[in-house]
Short mmCIF file of C-alpha atoms and ligand atoms in Angstrom, two decimals:
data_model
loop_
_atom_site.label_atom_id
_atom_site.label_comp_id
_atom_site.label_asym_id
_atom_site.label_seq_id
_atom_site.Cartn_x
_atom_site.Cartn_y
_atom_site.Cartn_z
CA MET A 1 108.53 126.85 113.89
CA GLY A 2 111.67 125.12 112.36
CA ILE A 3 112.81 121.35 112.63
CA ARG A 4 114.32 119.97 116.02
CA ALA A 5 116.94 117.75 115.10
CA ALA A 6 119.10 115.44 117.06
CA ILE A 7 122.64 113.56 116.24
CA VAL A 8 123.98 110.55 117.66
CA GLY A 9 127.53 110.01 117.23
CA VAL A 10 130.18 112.58 117.04
CA GLY A 11 132.91 110.66 114.84
CA PRO A 12 133.79 112.11 111.40
CA VAL A 13 130.12 111.61 110.21
CA GLY A 14 128.49 113.40 113.32
CA ASP A 15 130.84 115.84 112.82
CA ARG A 16 129.92 116.86 109.06
CA ILE A 17 125.97 116.28 109.80
CA TYR A 18 126.55 119.11 111.98
CA THR A 19 128.58 120.80 109.66
CA CYS A 20 126.10 120.30 106.55
CA LEU A 21 123.34 121.21 108.56
CA LYS A 22 124.79 124.81 109.46
CA GLU A 23 126.18 124.84 105.91
CA ARG A 24 123.15 123.97 104.10
CA GLU A 25 121.10 126.49 106.11
CA PHE A 26 118.86 123.54 107.19
CA PRO A 27 115.68 125.05 108.83
CA LEU A 28 116.37 124.06 112.30
CA ALA A 29 114.27 125.32 115.46
CA ASP A 30 117.35 125.47 117.64
CA LYS A 31 120.95 123.90 117.65
CA PRO A 32 120.60 120.09 117.24
CA VAL A 33 120.83 117.73 120.35
CA VAL A 34 124.18 116.02 120.04
CA MET A 35 124.65 112.84 121.84
CA ALA A 36 127.31 110.05 122.20
CA THR A 37 128.42 107.67 124.81
CA LYS A 38 129.50 110.18 127.23
CA ALA A 39 129.01 113.44 128.22
CA ARG A 40 131.67 116.08 127.43
CA THR A 41 132.53 119.21 124.80
CA GLU A 42 133.46 118.62 121.47
CA VAL A 43 134.37 120.56 118.56
CA LEU A 44 131.76 119.93 115.57
CA GLY A 45 131.90 121.79 112.59
CA GLY A 46 134.42 124.32 114.00
CA GLU A 47 132.40 125.18 117.00
CA GLU A 48 132.33 123.98 120.69
CA VAL A 49 129.29 121.81 121.15
CA GLU A 50 128.11 120.23 124.42
CA VAL A 51 127.46 116.59 123.85
CA LYS A 52 125.17 114.77 126.13
CA GLN A 53 125.25 111.20 127.27
CA VAL A 54 122.86 109.18 124.88
CA ALA A 55 119.65 108.81 127.09
CA ALA A 56 115.42 108.44 126.43
CA GLU A 57 114.74 112.00 127.89
CA HIS A 58 116.92 113.70 125.11
CA PHE A 59 114.74 112.49 122.08
CA ALA A 60 111.82 114.08 123.57
CA GLY A 61 110.22 116.41 121.00
CA VAL A 62 112.71 115.90 118.43
CA ASP A 63 111.62 115.62 114.72
CA VAL A 64 114.45 113.72 113.24
CA VAL A 65 117.30 111.89 114.62
CA PHE A 66 120.37 111.45 112.26
CA PHE A 67 122.19 108.20 113.63
CA ALA A 68 126.19 108.55 113.25
CA GLY A 69 127.01 105.64 115.76
CA ARG A 70 128.85 102.43 115.86
CA GLU A 71 126.75 99.56 114.33
CA GLY A 72 125.59 96.03 115.69
CA ALA A 73 123.86 95.06 118.69
CA LYS A 74 125.57 97.57 121.08
CA GLY A 75 125.39 100.36 118.56
CA ALA A 76 123.59 103.80 118.44
CA SER A 77 120.61 102.82 116.14
CA VAL A 78 119.62 99.23 117.41
CA GLN A 79 120.07 100.71 121.00
CA TRP A 80 118.36 103.98 120.58
CA GLY A 81 116.53 103.70 117.12
CA PRO A 82 113.35 102.48 118.99
CA VAL A 83 113.55 104.95 121.42
CA ALA A 84 113.72 107.60 119.03
CA LEU A 85 110.56 106.14 117.17
CA GLU A 86 108.80 105.91 120.46
CA ALA A 87 109.32 109.63 121.04
CA GLY A 88 107.64 110.13 117.86
CA ALA A 89 110.91 111.18 115.86
CA TRP A 90 111.69 110.09 112.05
CA CYS A 91 115.12 108.14 111.77
CA ILE A 92 117.73 108.42 109.32
CA ASP A 93 120.57 105.93 110.04
CA ASN A 94 124.20 105.85 108.65
CA GLY A 95 124.74 102.64 109.87
CA SER A 96 124.34 99.08 107.96
CA ASP A 97 122.27 97.22 110.79
CA TYR A 98 118.95 98.07 108.82
CA ARG A 99 119.90 98.65 105.33
CA LEU A 100 118.70 95.51 103.90
CA HIS A 101 115.49 95.14 106.38
CA PRO A 102 112.65 94.64 103.77
CA ASP A 103 110.52 97.37 105.52
CA ILE A 104 112.76 99.92 105.87
CA PRO A 105 113.94 102.31 102.60
CA LEU A 106 117.26 102.27 101.74
CA VAL A 107 117.71 106.06 100.40
CA VAL A 108 119.74 107.98 98.10
CA PRO A 109 117.84 111.12 97.33
CA GLU A 110 119.00 111.54 93.81
CA VAL A 111 117.72 108.12 92.92
CA ASN A 112 114.75 106.71 95.06
CA MET A 113 113.45 109.13 97.32
CA HIS A 114 109.83 107.73 96.25
CA HIS A 115 110.84 104.75 98.52
CA VAL A 116 109.90 107.28 101.34
CA THR A 117 106.03 107.45 101.96
CA PRO A 118 104.01 109.02 104.94
CA ASP A 119 104.11 106.06 106.53
CA THR A 120 107.78 105.72 106.62
CA ARG A 121 109.49 106.46 110.26
CA PHE A 122 113.03 104.85 109.59
CA ILE A 123 115.22 105.44 106.84
CA ALA A 124 118.68 103.80 106.11
CA SER A 125 121.45 105.46 104.38
CA PRO A 126 123.69 103.02 102.22
CA ASN A 127 127.35 102.27 102.56
CA CYS A 128 129.45 105.35 101.10
CA SER A 129 130.96 103.20 98.21
CA THR A 130 127.34 102.40 97.25
CA ILE A 131 126.14 105.84 97.23
CA GLN A 132 128.46 107.43 95.00
CA MET A 133 128.12 104.48 92.21
CA VAL A 134 124.36 104.87 92.48
CA VAL A 135 124.36 108.48 92.08
CA ALA A 136 126.63 108.11 88.83
CA LEU A 137 124.99 105.40 87.31
CA ALA A 138 121.25 106.10 88.08
CA PRO A 139 120.79 108.56 85.31
CA LEU A 140 122.01 106.17 82.78
CA HIS A 141 120.08 103.01 84.34
CA ARG A 142 116.88 105.25 83.61
CA VAL A 143 117.77 105.55 80.12
CA ALA A 144 119.28 101.92 78.92
CA ARG A 145 118.66 99.53 82.17
CA ILE A 146 122.16 98.15 83.62
CA ARG A 147 122.79 94.69 83.05
CA ARG A 148 125.88 94.33 85.09
CA ILE A 149 128.11 96.30 87.10
CA VAL A 150 132.05 95.50 87.75
CA VAL A 151 133.38 97.84 90.26
CA THR A 152 136.67 98.24 92.08
CA THR A 153 136.94 100.79 94.91
CA TYR A 154 139.62 102.96 96.08
CA GLN A 155 138.28 103.46 99.63
CA SER A 156 140.28 106.34 102.23
CA VAL A 157 140.88 105.35 105.46
CA SER A 158 138.29 107.75 107.20
CA GLY A 159 135.75 105.14 105.90
CA TRP A 160 136.84 103.22 108.78
CA GLY A 161 135.90 105.95 111.60
CA ALA A 162 138.24 108.80 113.22
CA ALA A 163 140.95 106.40 114.40
CA ALA A 164 142.00 105.18 111.04
CA GLN A 165 143.08 108.75 110.04
CA ASP A 166 145.51 108.52 113.13
CA GLU A 167 146.44 105.29 112.51
CA LEU A 168 147.55 106.12 108.69
CA ARG A 169 149.43 109.60 110.21
CA ALA A 170 151.31 107.52 112.80
CA GLN A 171 152.45 104.90 110.26
CA LEU A 172 153.49 107.18 107.49
CA PRO A 173 156.83 108.33 108.95
CA CYS A 174 157.69 105.04 110.02
CA VAL A 175 157.40 103.54 106.38
CA ILE A 176 159.47 106.87 105.20
CA GLU A 177 162.13 106.54 107.50
CA GLY A 178 162.34 102.71 107.48
CA ARG A 179 161.49 102.35 111.07
CA GLU A 180 159.17 99.54 112.21
CA VAL A 181 155.61 99.81 111.71
CA VAL A 182 153.55 99.62 114.89
CA CYS A 183 149.91 98.60 113.38
CA ASP A 184 146.62 98.43 115.63
CA ARG A 185 145.14 95.28 114.09
CA SER A 186 141.73 96.33 115.30
CA ILE A 187 141.62 99.03 112.62
CA PHE A 188 143.57 97.23 109.35
CA PRO A 189 144.86 93.84 109.13
CA ARG A 190 148.04 95.31 107.93
CA PRO A 191 150.05 98.52 107.54
CA ILE A 192 148.21 101.06 105.13
CA ALA A 193 150.99 103.46 104.95
CA LEU A 194 152.25 103.31 101.30
CA ASP A 195 150.10 100.30 100.74
CA CYS A 196 146.63 99.20 99.12
CA LEU A 197 144.63 96.27 101.16
CA PRO A 198 141.91 94.19 98.97
CA HIS A 199 140.28 93.56 102.21
CA ILE A 200 137.62 95.89 103.89
CA ASP A 201 135.23 94.53 106.88
CA ALA A 202 135.39 90.60 107.49
CA PHE A 203 135.79 88.04 104.92
CA LEU A 204 132.81 85.81 104.01
CA ASP A 205 132.53 82.03 102.94
CA ASN A 206 132.28 82.92 99.23
CA GLY A 207 135.67 84.78 99.14
CA TYR A 208 134.19 88.39 98.95
CA THR A 209 134.35 90.80 102.09
CA LYS A 210 131.23 92.24 103.53
CA GLU A 211 131.91 95.57 102.18
CA GLU A 212 131.96 94.23 98.61
CA MET A 213 128.50 92.38 99.19
CA LYS A 214 127.02 95.39 100.66
CA MET A 215 127.72 96.72 96.77
CA LEU A 216 125.76 94.10 95.37
CA HIS A 217 122.70 93.91 97.95
CA GLU A 218 122.61 97.61 98.45
CA THR A 219 122.54 98.59 94.77
CA ARG A 220 119.68 96.22 93.65
CA LYS A 221 117.44 97.44 96.64
CA ILE A 222 117.92 101.15 95.54
CA PHE A 223 117.60 100.32 91.93
CA GLY A 224 114.60 97.80 92.74
CA ASP A 225 116.10 95.41 90.44
CA PRO A 226 117.16 92.08 91.70
CA ASP A 227 118.65 90.92 88.51
CA ILE A 228 121.08 93.80 88.08
CA ALA A 229 124.57 91.81 88.38
CA VAL A 230 127.52 93.45 90.63
CA SER A 231 131.26 92.24 90.74
CA PRO A 232 133.05 94.16 93.28
CA THR A 233 136.58 94.31 94.47
CA ALA A 234 136.89 96.78 97.52
CA VAL A 235 140.33 98.38 98.04
CA ARG A 236 141.63 100.46 101.14
CA VAL A 237 144.16 102.82 100.04
CA PRO A 238 146.19 105.56 101.85
CA VAL A 239 144.35 108.49 101.19
CA GLU A 240 142.75 110.20 104.21
CA ILE A 241 139.29 111.30 102.85
CA GLY A 242 137.62 110.31 99.55
CA HIS A 243 136.65 107.29 97.88
CA ALA A 244 137.13 106.72 93.89
CA GLU A 245 135.64 103.69 92.13
CA ALA A 246 136.69 102.14 88.42
CA ILE A 247 133.39 101.27 87.14
CA ASN A 248 132.68 98.99 84.14
CA VAL A 249 129.10 99.01 83.25
CA GLU A 250 126.88 97.04 80.57
CA PHE A 251 123.83 98.20 79.64
CA GLU A 252 120.55 96.16 78.31
CA GLY A 253 119.70 99.04 75.71
CA PRO A 254 121.84 101.04 73.47
CA MET A 255 124.49 103.22 75.55
CA ASP A 256 127.96 104.93 74.24
CA ALA A 257 130.49 107.34 75.90
CA GLY A 258 129.12 110.03 73.91
CA LYS A 259 125.35 109.59 74.68
CA ALA A 260 126.32 108.93 78.64
CA LEU A 261 128.58 111.98 78.94
CA GLU A 262 125.49 114.41 77.50
CA ILE A 263 123.41 112.51 80.00
CA LEU A 264 125.61 112.93 82.67
CA SER A 265 126.63 116.59 82.07
CA ASP A 266 122.81 117.83 82.19
CA PRO A 267 121.76 118.65 85.66
CA SER A 268 118.38 118.00 84.85
CA GLN A 269 119.08 114.33 84.28
CA ALA A 270 122.07 113.72 86.63
CA GLU A 271 121.39 115.45 89.88
CA GLY A 272 124.41 115.63 91.97
CA VAL A 273 126.96 114.91 89.43
CA VAL A 274 129.56 116.77 88.13
CA VAL A 275 131.61 115.53 84.89
CA ILE A 276 135.24 116.57 84.87
CA ASP A 277 136.31 115.01 81.46
CA GLY A 278 137.82 115.69 78.15
CA PRO A 279 140.66 117.98 77.08
CA THR A 280 141.49 120.51 79.59
CA GLN A 281 140.49 124.10 78.78
CA ASP A 282 142.37 125.87 81.35
CA PRO A 283 144.38 128.57 79.04
CA ASP A 284 147.09 128.80 81.64
CA ARG A 285 147.88 125.17 81.77
CA LEU A 286 147.65 124.82 77.81
CA ALA A 287 150.37 127.82 77.76
CA GLU A 288 152.63 125.93 80.29
CA LEU A 289 152.49 122.95 78.25
CA ALA A 290 153.13 124.66 75.16
CA LYS A 291 156.12 126.30 76.75
CA LYS A 292 157.44 122.89 77.70
CA GLU A 293 156.95 121.58 74.13
CA ARG A 294 158.70 124.43 72.38
CA LYS A 295 161.79 123.92 74.65
CA ARG A 296 161.73 120.13 73.80
CA LYS A 297 161.05 120.95 69.80
CA PRO A 298 162.18 124.35 69.56
CA TRP A 299 162.62 124.01 65.85
CA ALA A 300 158.79 122.95 65.37
CA ASN A 301 155.96 125.31 64.65
CA HIS A 302 153.06 123.64 66.13
CA TRP A 303 153.08 121.78 69.66
CA GLU A 304 150.28 119.15 70.65
CA VAL A 305 149.17 120.46 74.06
CA THR A 306 146.24 118.42 74.88
CA GLU A 307 145.85 117.06 78.40
CA ARG A 308 142.70 115.41 79.82
CA GLN A 309 140.91 116.07 82.73
CA TYR A 310 139.69 113.97 85.46
CA PRO A 311 138.65 114.12 89.21
CA THR A 312 141.02 112.86 91.98
CA GLN A 313 140.22 112.13 95.84
CA ALA A 314 141.98 115.68 96.32
CA ASP A 315 139.39 117.41 94.26
CA ILE A 316 136.44 116.14 96.24
CA LEU A 317 137.60 118.10 99.11
CA LYS A 318 137.33 121.52 97.10
CA ASP A 319 134.48 123.38 98.07
CA PRO A 320 132.03 123.61 95.38
CA TRP A 321 132.32 119.89 94.68
CA LYS A 322 132.43 118.56 98.46
CA ASP A 323 128.74 117.26 98.29
CA MET A 324 128.88 116.14 94.87
CA THR A 325 130.22 113.01 92.92
CA LEU A 326 132.71 113.68 90.39
CA VAL A 327 132.84 111.75 87.11
CA GLY A 328 135.52 111.36 84.67
CA ARG A 329 137.31 109.11 82.36
CA ILE A 330 133.93 108.06 80.45
CA ARG A 331 135.10 105.79 77.64
CA ASP A 332 133.57 103.05 75.35
CA ASP A 333 134.53 99.42 76.62
CA HIS A 334 135.55 98.45 73.11
CA SER A 335 135.72 94.76 74.35
CA ARG A 336 131.78 94.90 74.52
CA PRO A 337 128.69 96.75 73.17
CA ASN A 338 126.54 99.11 75.08
CA CYS A 339 129.41 99.18 77.67
CA LEU A 340 131.30 102.00 79.35
CA ASN A 341 134.04 102.41 81.74
CA MET A 342 134.12 105.21 83.99
CA TRP A 343 135.91 106.71 87.32
CA VAL A 344 133.59 108.20 90.24
CA VAL A 345 134.83 109.98 92.98
CA ALA A 346 132.92 111.19 96.29
CA ASP A 347 133.87 112.40 99.81
CA ASN A 348 133.13 109.29 101.63
CA LEU A 349 132.14 111.45 104.83
CA ARG A 350 129.71 114.14 103.34
CA LYS A 351 128.07 112.41 100.13
CA GLY A 352 128.88 109.09 101.27
CA ALA A 353 127.20 109.46 104.58
CA ALA A 354 126.48 113.07 106.06
CA THR A 355 125.25 115.13 103.11
CA ASN A 356 122.86 112.07 102.09
CA VAL A 357 121.25 111.79 105.34
CA VAL A 358 120.85 115.90 105.39
CA GLN A 359 119.65 115.76 101.72
CA ILE A 360 116.93 112.88 102.59
CA ALA A 361 115.61 115.22 105.45
CA GLU A 362 115.82 118.50 102.98
CA LYS A 363 113.38 116.47 100.52
CA MET A 364 111.09 115.21 103.34
CA ILE A 365 110.61 118.86 104.02
CA GLN A 366 109.87 119.73 100.58
CA ARG A 367 107.55 116.92 100.25
CA GLY A 368 105.48 117.86 103.62
CA LEU A 369 106.81 114.79 105.48
CA LEU A 370 108.68 116.55 108.14
CA GLY A 371 108.11 120.08 109.65
N1 NAP B 401 133.15 107.01 107.91
C1 NAP B 401 132.54 106.61 106.64
O1 NAP B 401 132.99 106.94 105.42
C2 NAP B 401 131.02 105.99 107.03
C3 NAP B 401 130.13 106.26 105.52
C4 NAP B 401 129.09 105.95 105.68
C5 NAP B 401 128.54 105.46 106.77
N2 NAP B 401 129.34 105.52 108.12
C6 NAP B 401 128.64 104.84 109.23
O2 NAP B 401 128.43 105.99 109.92
C7 NAP B 401 128.51 105.55 111.41
C8 NAP B 401 129.53 106.79 111.96
O3 NAP B 401 130.88 106.55 111.28
P1 NAP B 401 132.11 107.30 111.93
O4 NAP B 401 132.94 107.10 110.73
O5 NAP B 401 131.69 108.64 112.34
O6 NAP B 401 132.28 106.53 113.41
P2 NAP B 401 133.20 106.59 114.74
O7 NAP B 401 134.39 107.70 114.26
O8 NAP B 401 133.47 105.25 115.23
O9 NAP B 401 132.07 107.33 115.72
C9 NAP B 401 131.04 106.85 116.44
C10 NAP B 401 130.27 107.83 117.11
O10 NAP B 401 129.06 107.04 117.58
C11 NAP B 401 129.06 107.14 119.03
N3 NAP B 401 128.51 105.84 119.58
C12 NAP B 401 128.93 104.63 119.32
N4 NAP B 401 127.75 103.75 119.71
C13 NAP B 401 127.15 104.60 120.38
C14 NAP B 401 125.86 104.28 121.25
N5 NAP B 401 125.45 103.10 121.56
N6 NAP B 401 125.02 105.29 121.72
C15 NAP B 401 125.50 106.55 121.27
N7 NAP B 401 126.36 106.68 120.52
C16 NAP B 401 127.37 105.69 120.01
C17 NAP B 401 130.55 107.02 119.62
O11 NAP B 401 130.52 107.82 120.76
P3 NAP B 401 132.04 108.13 121.76
O12 NAP B 401 132.44 109.02 121.16
O13 NAP B 401 131.22 108.60 122.97
O14 NAP B 401 132.46 106.87 121.86
C18 NAP B 401 131.03 108.19 118.69
O15 NAP B 401 130.86 109.36 118.66
C19 NAP B 401 128.68 104.21 111.18
O16 NAP B 401 127.76 103.43 111.41
C20 NAP B 401 129.55 104.07 109.99
O17 NAP B 401 129.39 102.65 109.46
C21 NAP B 401 130.45 105.77 108.11
#
């Protein structure tokens, strides 16, 4: 029969949901019903799509609604979530409005799909920076239980929404050519071109930002462990798409870099993770390095040509990895026992948002909850 799906919101996240449904061959009954604040035609996933003005009648007969609208009282899921539920649909929400609601599961399919039960009707998807962190850490947490996480994020501008990518592109030539930078302060508080801003979302009384506190509360809820300590610093960087995180993690049980590398490289233990670490094995790259060394030291008969691999935000846009969480630079923290450092990269629009909600629906189908 197929699943009847709807998408509310056609910003970068809505676009990626439409794309993911198509690319992952989600068993749709028909094209998804796409809604936003105004009716028009939009290009989504490279296709011209009719966008309807959001209204109660468009939720009739829909099995699952993916919310990718703005947050808050006038936001998509707050206004239209109850209407979708009333119409009998499951709701999966990318926004933050319900993430910490005690009756609503906050789900990353690789980590806590068991929080979804046949009685669930509304599911929240976490913040992008939380998702990639818990995907990378859950396999290690299952083995040695995490005690404390210290994380610094390097978050791309697309995390703010579509307008932020235009803002970065408009600012870059001004900064490079020494012209005055016109800055839309409703997007970023200061110019973002060629600079990093340790300021994502509003500052709170405790000196942290909302984005940073989301990483603490959401991680505890997903892991079902209120004792995990999380010390976050969220930084906006002038990258268009893809977030990176430098994570220091301390475990209760025995853990070291070798063991972590083994666990994270095992797909049966670390679903959704790809490790890009260790010396490069690429023979062309090694030959290129050897050639350079030979030029530098023509008298030698041996040239050191090791080069370590690691993932970056540019790598996450490459086809085989775009729905994955990439992990590298796994190393022991020599200042503490059972403590590691690592580098984690994911596409904030895909695994950090769209892929995550589509994967939730896929797992619901596998469990007989949907369809
Ligand atoms: N960007 C990320 O990396 C990321 C990651 C995780 C989660 N999220 C969350 O995902 C959601 C979407 O993000 P985005 O970056 O795609 O946002 P965006 O660029 O601001 O797009 C928002 C879309 O939602 C529509 N919309 C807003 N309020 C609505 C309402 N009341 N009813 C119906 N449609 C409404 C807008 O319609 P119009 O086009 O008609 O104005 C627009 O198409 C946000 O809640 C965001 O916090 C984003």
